[in-house]
C-alpha positions as a LaTeX table, in Angstrom:
\begin{tabular}{lrrr}
\hline
Residue & $x$ (\AA) & $y$ (\AA) & $z$ (\AA) \\
\hline
Unk1 & 146.18 & 195.80 & 218.27 \\
Unk2 & 145.76 & 199.62 & 219.37 \\
Unk3 & 144.01 & 200.29 & 223.03 \\
Unk4 & 141.57 & 203.69 & 223.16 \\
Unk5 & 144.43 & 205.15 & 225.91 \\
Unk6 & 144.35 & 208.28 & 227.61 \\
Unk7 & 147.07 & 210.47 & 226.58 \\
Unk8 & 150.02 & 210.90 & 229.06 \\
Unk9 & 149.78 & 214.38 & 229.15 \\
Unk10 & 151.17 & 214.44 & 233.38 \\
Unk11 & 153.62 & 211.84 & 233.65 \\
Unk12 & 156.72 & 212.34 & 235.66 \\
Unk13 & 158.62 & 209.80 & 231.53 \\
Unk14 & 156.31 & 210.66 & 229.45 \\
Unk15 & 157.35 & 211.74 & 225.80 \\
Unk16 & 155.73 & 214.69 & 226.31 \\
Unk17 & 156.60 & 215.89 & 228.96 \\
Unk18 & 161.20 & 215.11 & 227.54 \\
Unk19 & 159.48 & 217.22 & 224.29 \\
Unk20 & 159.09 & 219.92 & 226.49 \\
Unk21 & 161.57 & 220.02 & 229.13 \\
Unk22 & 163.30 & 220.11 & 225.85 \\
Unk23 & 162.52 & 222.60 & 223.77 \\
Unk24 & 162.43 & 224.84 & 227.02 \\
Unk25 & 166.25 & 224.35 & 227.66 \\
Unk26 & 166.11 & 227.49 & 225.04 \\
Unk27 & 165.83 & 230.85 & 226.39 \\
Unk28 & 163.90 & 231.77 & 223.44 \\
Unk29 & 160.73 & 228.36 & 223.55 \\
Unk30 & 161.43 & 229.54 & 227.17 \\
Unk31 & 160.61 & 233.65 & 226.62 \\
Unk32 & 156.92 & 232.04 & 223.92 \\
Unk33 & 155.62 & 229.79 & 226.20 \\
Unk34 & 156.35 & 230.51 & 229.60 \\
Unk35 & 153.11 & 232.72 & 229.62 \\
Unk36 & 151.20 & 229.51 & 230.05 \\
Unk37 & 153.09 & 229.14 & 233.32 \\
Unk38 & 154.66 & 225.56 & 233.56 \\
Unk39 & 155.34 & 225.25 & 236.58 \\
Unk40 & 152.10 & 224.97 & 238.06 \\
Unk41 & 149.98 & 224.39 & 234.83 \\
Unk42 & 152.21 & 220.74 & 235.03 \\
Unk43 & 152.51 & 220.90 & 238.79 \\
Unk44 & 156.34 & 219.64 & 239.04 \\
Unk45 & 159.81 & 220.45 & 240.64 \\
Unk46 & 161.60 & 219.76 & 237.57 \\
Unk47 & 159.25 & 222.54 & 235.88 \\
Unk48 & 159.99 & 225.27 & 238.73 \\
Unk49 & 163.46 & 224.33 & 238.62 \\
Unk50 & 164.03 & 225.94 & 234.79 \\
Unk51 & 161.42 & 229.29 & 235.90 \\
Unk52 & 163.77 & 230.45 & 238.74 \\
Unk53 & 166.95 & 229.53 & 236.50 \\
Unk54 & 165.95 & 231.59 & 233.52 \\
Unk55 & 164.59 & 234.41 & 236.69 \\
Unk56 & 167.32 & 234.50 & 238.35 \\
Unk57 & 169.38 & 234.82 & 235.64 \\
Unk58 & 168.01 & 236.95 & 232.43 \\
Unk59 & 171.72 & 237.12 & 230.12 \\
Unk60 & 171.50 & 232.71 & 230.13 \\
Unk61 & 170.16 & 232.05 & 226.80 \\
Unk62 & 170.85 & 228.11 & 226.90 \\
Unk63 & 170.82 & 225.37 & 229.82 \\
Unk64 & 172.23 & 222.65 & 229.72 \\
Unk65 & 171.55 & 219.80 & 231.28 \\
Unk66 & 174.80 & 219.41 & 233.59 \\
Unk67 & 173.65 & 222.88 & 234.74 \\
Unk68 & 169.77 & 221.74 & 235.40 \\
Unk69 & 171.10 & 219.00 & 237.42 \\
Unk70 & 172.66 & 220.22 & 239.95 \\
Unk71 & 170.47 & 223.41 & 241.13 \\
Unk72 & 167.77 & 220.73 & 240.79 \\
Unk73 & 169.63 & 218.72 & 243.60 \\
Unk74 & 170.26 & 222.34 & 245.13 \\
Unk75 & 167.11 & 222.99 & 245.97 \\
Unk76 & 165.47 & 219.60 & 246.12 \\
Unk77 & 168.56 & 217.07 & 246.93 \\
Unk78 & 166.95 & 217.70 & 250.84 \\
Unk79 & 163.47 & 217.47 & 250.02 \\
Unk80 & 163.13 & 213.77 & 248.66 \\
Unk81 & 163.90 & 210.24 & 248.71 \\
Unk82 & 166.68 & 209.43 & 246.91 \\
Unk83 & 164.45 & 206.74 & 244.47 \\
Unk84 & 162.38 & 210.03 & 243.36 \\
Unk85 & 165.69 & 212.39 & 242.57 \\
Unk86 & 167.19 & 209.22 & 240.49 \\
Unk87 & 164.14 & 209.30 & 238.81 \\
Unk88 & 163.85 & 212.95 & 238.23 \\
Unk89 & 167.53 & 213.41 & 237.88 \\
Unk90 & 167.04 & 210.76 & 234.70 \\
Unk91 & 164.40 & 212.89 & 233.61 \\
Unk92 & 166.87 & 215.57 & 232.90 \\
Unk93 & 169.25 & 213.08 & 231.45 \\
Unk94 & 167.04 & 212.05 & 229.02 \\
Unk95 & 166.82 & 214.97 & 227.09 \\
Unk96 & 170.79 & 214.76 & 225.71 \\
Unk97 & 168.45 & 212.03 & 223.04 \\
Unk98 & 164.83 & 213.90 & 222.38 \\
Unk99 & 165.25 & 215.59 & 219.74 \\
Unk100 & 163.23 & 218.98 & 219.50 \\
Unk101 & 159.32 & 219.44 & 218.77 \\
Unk102 & 158.57 & 222.99 & 216.62 \\
Unk103 & 157.03 & 225.96 & 217.87 \\
Unk104 & 153.97 & 225.55 & 217.10 \\
Unk105 & 153.69 & 221.66 & 217.97 \\
Unk106 & 155.17 & 222.68 & 221.49 \\
Unk107 & 151.92 & 225.46 & 221.70 \\
Unk108 & 149.10 & 223.20 & 220.85 \\
Unk109 & 150.59 & 220.85 & 223.28 \\
Unk110 & 150.73 & 223.59 & 226.13 \\
Unk111 & 146.40 & 224.14 & 224.68 \\
Unk112 & 145.55 & 220.27 & 225.06 \\
Unk113 & 146.99 & 220.36 & 228.66 \\
Unk114 & 145.86 & 223.68 & 229.68 \\
Unk115 & 141.08 & 222.98 & 228.61 \\
Unk116 & 142.25 & 219.35 & 230.02 \\
Unk117 & 143.89 & 220.74 & 233.37 \\
Unk118 & 140.97 & 222.50 & 233.79 \\
Unk119 & 137.96 & 220.67 & 232.70 \\
Unk120 & 138.97 & 218.90 & 235.30 \\
Unk121 & 139.22 & 222.08 & 237.66 \\
Unk122 & 135.95 & 222.24 & 236.61 \\
Unk123 & 134.98 & 218.76 & 237.06 \\
Unk124 & 135.61 & 219.06 & 240.37 \\
Unk125 & 133.23 & 221.54 & 241.41 \\
Unk126 & 130.42 & 220.04 & 239.57 \\
Unk127 & 130.85 & 217.24 & 242.20 \\
Unk128 & 130.98 & 219.08 & 245.04 \\
Unk129 & 127.60 & 220.78 & 243.54 \\
Unk130 & 125.99 & 217.22 & 243.17 \\
Unk131 & 127.85 & 216.44 & 246.97 \\
Unk132 & 126.71 & 219.03 & 248.40 \\
Unk133 & 123.85 & 221.32 & 246.92 \\
Unk134 & 123.15 & 223.19 & 250.62 \\
Unk135 & 126.23 & 224.90 & 250.48 \\
Unk136 & 127.45 & 225.26 & 246.87 \\
Unk137 & 125.52 & 226.51 & 243.77 \\
Unk138 & 126.28 & 227.80 & 240.63 \\
Unk139 & 127.06 & 230.68 & 239.94 \\
Unk140 & 131.16 & 230.00 & 241.14 \\
Unk141 & 131.18 & 227.00 & 238.07 \\
Unk142 & 129.41 & 230.08 & 235.55 \\
Unk143 & 132.12 & 232.51 & 236.89 \\
Unk144 & 135.19 & 229.32 & 236.71 \\
Unk145 & 133.57 & 229.01 & 233.19 \\
Unk146 & 134.40 & 232.98 & 232.33 \\
Unk147 & 136.98 & 232.98 & 233.17 \\
Unk148 & 138.50 & 229.80 & 231.04 \\
Unk149 & 136.25 & 231.65 & 228.01 \\
Unk150 & 138.64 & 234.66 & 228.77 \\
Unk151 & 142.04 & 232.25 & 228.67 \\
Unk152 & 141.34 & 230.27 & 225.61 \\
Unk153 & 140.83 & 234.37 & 224.37 \\
Unk154 & 144.46 & 235.19 & 225.46 \\
Unk155 & 145.70 & 231.41 & 223.87 \\
Unk156 & 144.07 & 231.28 & 220.93 \\
Unk157 & 146.05 & 230.62 & 218.10 \\
Unk158 & 147.67 & 235.13 & 216.19 \\
Unk159 & 148.83 & 235.18 & 212.51 \\
Unk160 & 152.63 & 235.34 & 212.72 \\
Unk161 & 154.41 & 237.54 & 210.69 \\
Unk162 & 157.78 & 236.22 & 209.12 \\
Unk163 & 160.69 & 238.93 & 209.36 \\
Unk164 & 163.63 & 236.91 & 210.28 \\
Unk165 & 166.96 & 235.83 & 209.02 \\
Unk166 & 167.28 & 234.49 & 205.36 \\
Unk167 & 169.63 & 232.69 & 206.85 \\
Unk168 & 167.81 & 230.81 & 209.31 \\
Unk169 & 165.17 & 230.52 & 206.75 \\
Unk170 & 167.50 & 228.57 & 204.01 \\
Unk171 & 168.43 & 226.88 & 207.60 \\
Unk172 & 165.10 & 225.78 & 208.47 \\
Unk173 & 164.80 & 224.93 & 204.35 \\
Unk174 & 167.80 & 222.06 & 204.18 \\
Unk175 & 166.09 & 221.43 & 207.75 \\
Unk176 & 162.98 & 220.09 & 206.19 \\
Unk177 & 164.60 & 217.87 & 203.37 \\
Unk178 & 167.03 & 216.02 & 206.03 \\
Unk179 & 165.03 & 211.80 & 205.02 \\
Unk180 & 166.34 & 211.90 & 202.16 \\
Unk181 & 164.93 & 208.89 & 199.79 \\
Unk182 & 167.69 & 206.51 & 198.63 \\
Unk183 & 166.11 & 206.16 & 195.16 \\
Unk184 & 168.64 & 209.43 & 193.36 \\
Unk185 & 166.01 & 210.42 & 191.10 \\
Unk186 & 163.64 & 209.97 & 193.59 \\
Unk187 & 165.76 & 212.40 & 196.05 \\
Unk188 & 167.09 & 214.73 & 192.63 \\
Unk189 & 163.75 & 215.65 & 192.07 \\
Unk190 & 162.35 & 216.43 & 195.78 \\
Unk191 & 165.83 & 217.62 & 197.03 \\
Unk192 & 164.54 & 215.28 & 200.13 \\
Unk193 & 161.78 & 215.65 & 202.90 \\
Unk194 & 160.95 & 216.65 & 206.53 \\
Unk195 & 158.42 & 215.59 & 209.34 \\
Unk196 & 155.86 & 218.19 & 209.18 \\
Unk197 & 154.50 & 216.57 & 205.67 \\
Unk198 & 151.76 & 213.92 & 204.42 \\
Unk199 & 153.17 & 211.66 & 201.30 \\
Unk200 & 150.19 & 209.46 & 199.13 \\
Unk201 & 151.50 & 206.64 & 197.03 \\
Unk202 & 149.21 & 204.65 & 195.25 \\
Unk203 & 149.34 & 202.26 & 192.33 \\
Unk204 & 146.63 & 199.69 & 191.20 \\
Unk205 & 146.61 & 195.66 & 192.60 \\
Unk206 & 150.12 & 194.03 & 193.08 \\
Unk207 & 151.27 & 196.96 & 191.54 \\
Unk208 & 154.19 & 196.79 & 194.12 \\
Unk209 & 153.00 & 199.59 & 196.48 \\
Unk210 & 153.42 & 198.11 & 199.04 \\
Unk211 & 157.72 & 196.87 & 198.07 \\
Unk212 & 157.79 & 200.79 & 197.19 \\
Unk213 & 157.52 & 201.97 & 200.92 \\
Unk214 & 159.21 & 199.06 & 202.51 \\
Unk215 & 162.85 & 199.46 & 200.02 \\
Unk216 & 162.28 & 203.30 & 201.30 \\
Unk217 & 162.24 & 202.40 & 204.65 \\
Unk218 & 164.80 & 198.34 & 204.45 \\
Unk219 & 166.88 & 199.31 & 201.47 \\
Unk220 & 170.45 & 199.68 & 201.27 \\
Unk221 & 170.90 & 204.15 & 202.50 \\
Unk222 & 166.69 & 204.60 & 203.41 \\
Unk223 & 165.04 & 205.58 & 206.33 \\
Unk224 & 166.37 & 202.96 & 209.02 \\
Unk225 & 169.57 & 203.10 & 208.11 \\
Unk226 & 170.08 & 206.86 & 209.18 \\
Unk227 & 168.69 & 206.33 & 211.83 \\
Unk228 & 164.32 & 207.45 & 211.86 \\
Unk229 & 162.34 & 205.31 & 214.11 \\
Unk230 & 159.21 & 203.74 & 211.34 \\
Unk231 & 155.94 & 202.74 & 212.09 \\
Unk232 & 154.18 & 200.51 & 209.52 \\
Unk233 & 150.02 & 199.92 & 210.23 \\
Unk234 & 149.03 & 197.50 & 208.15 \\
Unk235 & 145.87 & 196.82 & 208.01 \\
Unk236 & 145.88 & 195.33 & 204.37 \\
Unk237 & 148.17 & 191.70 & 204.03 \\
Unk238 & 149.41 & 189.63 & 206.79 \\
Unk239 & 151.56 & 192.39 & 208.94 \\
Unk240 & 154.00 & 189.25 & 209.86 \\
Unk241 & 154.39 & 188.99 & 206.29 \\
Unk242 & 155.53 & 192.41 & 205.85 \\
Unk243 & 157.32 & 192.47 & 208.58 \\
Unk244 & 159.37 & 189.44 & 206.43 \\
Unk245 & 159.48 & 191.05 & 203.80 \\
Unk246 & 161.97 & 194.46 & 205.42 \\
Unk247 & 163.69 & 191.56 & 206.26 \\
Unk248 & 164.70 & 190.00 & 203.59 \\
Unk249 & 164.62 & 194.48 & 201.48 \\
Unk250 & 167.57 & 194.54 & 204.17 \\
Unk251 & 169.47 & 191.53 & 204.23 \\
Unk252 & 168.68 & 190.09 & 200.65 \\
Unk253 & 167.61 & 187.17 & 201.18 \\
Unk254 & 164.91 & 186.67 & 199.79 \\
Unk255 & 162.46 & 185.46 & 202.26 \\
Unk256 & 162.75 & 181.57 & 200.70 \\
Unk257 & 165.91 & 181.14 & 201.80 \\
Unk258 & 165.24 & 182.92 & 205.21 \\
Unk259 & 166.26 & 180.02 & 206.25 \\
Unk260 & 168.76 & 177.81 & 205.76 \\
Unk261 & 170.72 & 181.28 & 205.99 \\
Unk262 & 168.70 & 182.05 & 209.12 \\
Unk263 & 172.08 & 183.79 & 211.58 \\
Unk264 & 173.29 & 185.82 & 208.93 \\
Unk265 & 170.16 & 187.52 & 208.64 \\
Unk266 & 169.49 & 187.64 & 212.37 \\
Unk267 & 172.96 & 189.66 & 212.73 \\
Unk268 & 172.29 & 192.01 & 209.46 \\
Unk269 & 169.20 & 192.65 & 210.37 \\
Unk270 & 170.21 & 193.28 & 213.99 \\
Unk271 & 171.80 & 197.04 & 212.90 \\
Unk272 & 168.07 & 197.98 & 211.70 \\
Unk273 & 165.45 & 196.78 & 214.30 \\
Unk274 & 165.93 & 199.32 & 216.53 \\
Unk275 & 163.93 & 201.53 & 214.20 \\
Unk276 & 161.64 & 199.44 & 212.59 \\
Unk277 & 157.74 & 198.93 & 214.03 \\
Unk278 & 155.29 & 197.24 & 213.26 \\
Unk279 & 152.36 & 196.87 & 213.16 \\
Unk280 & 149.10 & 194.43 & 212.87 \\
Unk281 & 146.23 & 196.53 & 212.79 \\
Unk282 & 143.35 & 195.82 & 211.04 \\
Unk283 & 140.56 & 198.77 & 212.86 \\
Unk284 & 143.38 & 201.38 & 213.46 \\
Unk285 & 141.72 & 204.74 & 214.40 \\
Unk286 & 143.30 & 207.80 & 213.74 \\
Unk287 & 142.34 & 208.79 & 217.68 \\
Unk288 & 144.81 & 204.97 & 218.67 \\
Unk289 & 147.63 & 206.97 & 215.67 \\
Unk290 & 148.19 & 209.94 & 218.18 \\
Unk291 & 147.92 & 208.26 & 220.76 \\
Unk292 & 151.01 & 205.86 & 219.15 \\
Unk293 & 152.73 & 208.52 & 218.43 \\
Unk294 & 152.60 & 210.67 & 221.47 \\
Unk295 & 153.30 & 208.08 & 223.75 \\
Unk296 & 156.98 & 206.64 & 221.79 \\
Unk297 & 159.87 & 207.84 & 219.66 \\
Unk298 & 158.83 & 208.68 & 216.00 \\
Unk299 & 159.79 & 210.07 & 212.83 \\
Unk300 & 157.38 & 208.26 & 209.92 \\
Unk301 & 154.28 & 206.48 & 210.25 \\
Unk302 & 153.18 & 204.38 & 207.00 \\
Unk303 & 149.95 & 203.48 & 207.34 \\
Unk304 & 148.94 & 200.99 & 205.04 \\
Unk305 & 145.74 & 201.20 & 203.35 \\
Unk306 & 144.80 & 204.71 & 204.69 \\
Unk307 & 141.75 & 204.18 & 202.74 \\
Unk308 & 141.20 & 201.24 & 205.85 \\
Unk309 & 141.82 & 203.72 & 209.22 \\
Unk310 & 138.61 & 204.48 & 211.09 \\
Unk311 & 137.51 & 208.40 & 212.24 \\
Unk312 & 134.86 & 208.81 & 214.66 \\
Unk313 & 133.04 & 210.98 & 212.47 \\
Unk314 & 130.09 & 209.78 & 210.86 \\
Unk315 & 129.30 & 210.55 & 206.65 \\
Unk316 & 126.97 & 209.86 & 203.95 \\
Unk317 & 129.32 & 209.36 & 201.53 \\
Unk318 & 132.19 & 208.19 & 201.44 \\
Unk319 & 134.44 & 210.12 & 199.71 \\
Unk320 & 133.28 & 212.52 & 202.79 \\
Unk321 & 134.81 & 209.85 & 204.70 \\
Unk322 & 138.17 & 209.61 & 202.58 \\
Unk323 & 138.65 & 213.03 & 202.52 \\
Unk324 & 139.19 & 213.79 & 205.88 \\
Unk325 & 140.82 & 210.46 & 206.93 \\
Unk326 & 143.21 & 212.02 & 205.01 \\
Unk327 & 142.94 & 215.50 & 206.37 \\
Unk328 & 143.79 & 214.55 & 209.73 \\
Unk329 & 146.32 & 211.99 & 208.35 \\
Unk330 & 148.07 & 215.67 & 207.01 \\
Unk331 & 147.37 & 217.11 & 210.85 \\
Unk332 & 149.02 & 213.59 & 212.31 \\
Unk333 & 152.25 & 214.96 & 211.26 \\
Unk334 & 151.53 & 218.61 & 211.23 \\
Unk335 & 150.44 & 218.17 & 214.94 \\
Unk336 & 153.96 & 216.15 & 215.69 \\
Unk337 & 156.86 & 216.84 & 213.09 \\
Unk338 & 156.24 & 213.61 & 211.82 \\
Unk339 & 156.65 & 212.65 & 208.56 \\
Unk340 & 153.17 & 210.55 & 207.29 \\
Unk341 & 153.15 & 208.16 & 204.64 \\
Unk342 & 148.98 & 206.97 & 202.93 \\
Unk343 & 149.01 & 203.54 & 201.19 \\
Unk344 & 146.24 & 204.08 & 198.77 \\
Unk345 & 145.00 & 202.48 & 195.94 \\
Unk346 & 144.54 & 203.47 & 192.08 \\
Unk347 & 141.13 & 203.58 & 190.28 \\
Unk348 & 140.36 & 200.64 & 187.00 \\
Unk349 & 141.42 & 204.56 & 184.68 \\
Unk350 & 145.37 & 203.31 & 185.61 \\
Unk351 & 145.05 & 199.89 & 184.88 \\
Unk352 & 148.40 & 199.26 & 182.17 \\
Unk353 & 149.12 & 202.90 & 182.86 \\
Unk354 & 152.90 & 203.69 & 182.82 \\
Unk355 & 151.55 & 207.91 & 184.07 \\
Unk356 & 149.39 & 207.41 & 186.36 \\
Unk357 & 148.11 & 210.97 & 188.64 \\
Unk358 & 146.20 & 211.79 & 191.64 \\
Unk359 & 143.00 & 212.19 & 189.46 \\
Unk360 & 142.69 & 208.25 & 189.54 \\
Unk361 & 142.57 & 208.30 & 193.27 \\
Unk362 & 140.38 & 205.43 & 194.45 \\
Unk363 & 137.53 & 206.51 & 194.98 \\
Unk364 & 138.24 & 210.50 & 194.83 \\
Unk365 & 139.39 & 212.29 & 192.95 \\
Unk366 & 140.39 & 216.35 & 194.50 \\
Unk367 & 139.47 & 214.78 & 197.88 \\
Unk368 & 142.47 & 212.94 & 198.51 \\
Unk369 & 145.43 & 214.62 & 197.00 \\
Unk370 & 144.61 & 218.15 & 198.36 \\
Unk371 & 146.15 & 217.65 & 201.58 \\
Unk372 & 149.21 & 216.03 & 199.89 \\
Unk373 & 152.81 & 217.56 & 199.92 \\
Unk374 & 153.96 & 214.83 & 197.48 \\
Unk375 & 151.52 & 211.99 & 195.90 \\
Unk376 & 153.70 & 209.95 & 193.78 \\
Unk377 & 151.90 & 207.49 & 191.37 \\
Unk378 & 153.21 & 204.15 & 190.66 \\
Unk379 & 152.99 & 202.85 & 186.47 \\
Unk380 & 152.75 & 199.62 & 185.88 \\
Unk381 & 152.85 & 199.58 & 181.84 \\
Unk382 & 151.13 & 198.53 & 179.36 \\
Unk383 & 153.34 & 198.29 & 177.25 \\
Unk384 & 156.32 & 196.65 & 179.95 \\
Unk385 & 156.94 & 192.74 & 178.01 \\
Unk386 & 159.34 & 192.41 & 181.86 \\
Unk387 & 157.49 & 191.95 & 185.18 \\
Unk388 & 159.98 & 194.48 & 186.79 \\
Unk389 & 159.45 & 197.53 & 184.86 \\
Unk390 & 157.47 & 200.51 & 187.11 \\
Unk391 & 157.34 & 203.76 & 186.25 \\
Unk392 & 156.63 & 206.56 & 189.26 \\
Unk393 & 155.71 & 209.99 & 188.09 \\
Unk394 & 154.85 & 212.98 & 191.38 \\
Unk395 & 152.25 & 214.03 & 190.04 \\
Unk396 & 151.54 & 216.53 & 192.48 \\
Unk397 & 154.76 & 217.80 & 194.66 \\
Unk398 & 154.98 & 220.44 & 196.72 \\
Unk399 & 158.61 & 220.27 & 198.06 \\
Unk400 & 160.60 & 221.16 & 194.59 \\
Unk401 & 157.47 & 221.47 & 192.16 \\
Unk402 & 159.59 & 219.15 & 190.43 \\
Unk403 & 157.00 & 216.31 & 188.88 \\
Unk404 & 159.11 & 213.53 & 187.66 \\
Unk405 & 158.75 & 210.64 & 185.77 \\
Unk406 & 160.46 & 208.22 & 187.29 \\
Unk407 & 161.96 & 204.98 & 185.89 \\
Unk408 & 162.70 & 201.69 & 187.74 \\
Unk409 & 163.30 & 197.96 & 188.49 \\
Unk410 & 161.18 & 196.50 & 191.05 \\
Unk411 & 163.19 & 193.42 & 192.17 \\
Unk412 & 160.08 & 191.22 & 193.42 \\
Unk413 & 161.90 & 188.51 & 196.35 \\
Unk414 & 164.31 & 191.28 & 198.20 \\
Unk415 & 160.71 & 194.12 & 197.90 \\
Unk416 & 164.02 & 196.22 & 196.40 \\
Unk417 & 163.55 & 199.11 & 193.85 \\
Unk418 & 166.08 & 200.69 & 191.95 \\
\hline
\end{tabular}
């Protein structure tokens, strides 16, 4: 479903450009990252305009989009065509809709861009030598490579001392819980969750794993109703079935009644459909997911099932491969500042058990679990008389440390947990 596409770091309308521009409207970000010389790095007049505004007004702490457009028009309006000017103005005004990225994510993107640009320069020099060996030699390439090594040393990550106002730290922690769980006991145990976190949901087959995340997304007060952009990648059951389950969960109309209530279903689903994206993606790899998140507005990624995602690295043992998959899922969450939810199986030891802990993760005892911020095991107790009884156990909870046991009911026909 997804193509292996080159990350659009230099496209004028690419999301990465917008994220960086949004961040640079605040002087704090500008001062931290101006060492990258963004005007030359991206070779775009908007970056140069931001630079000139800050350099001309040392007291300015924030640039509004209206002010940026006004200065941009004065500098470049008479030098470019109407179509290009309109396109650039749209990029600027769209920044009001773009969420901000944290410092580490911005720096990571800039370092990738720097590497990409330097690699392109090295390629040009190599082609010049290939096409005209009488005129060029390796000395220029050697000098260029040495300079690249110096640049990498200059921009390599450093340890940052935590020394800021305590109130700011408290406010940042509150933002980390900006995504709310619509199961009250789960919300109380976690205080919500934010971008940059990785959740594992696991259970035995047919115990309600997919229904659980579907309920978190599409049940009332779920992620979709909170306005979060939820992107689900399905490699287990056919994605069209998952999509219908999401529709049923939100509308309260079981699949077997949708046809006769289609107008009602369409009207109700339209209120959240722009926040839910479902993909059938057998054979997807982590590189595909990284590229997808670069090119789309993403708050939450659900991978059902994570164990079946491919990676480029080769491993002799299955548990080593799975550990790397889960490590890359965690890194995806951190780099993109999004919530990543991975769905996995529990091994046979968890069959008919109420409290399902991470030691029963299939094909891994600690490799998978070590990467997660929150692990939710779904138990289907042996002594349960009713088919709808389920039990959630938070065997790992780095959010609050509360290893809660939560009794739930699963309404199968609507994929709803309560």
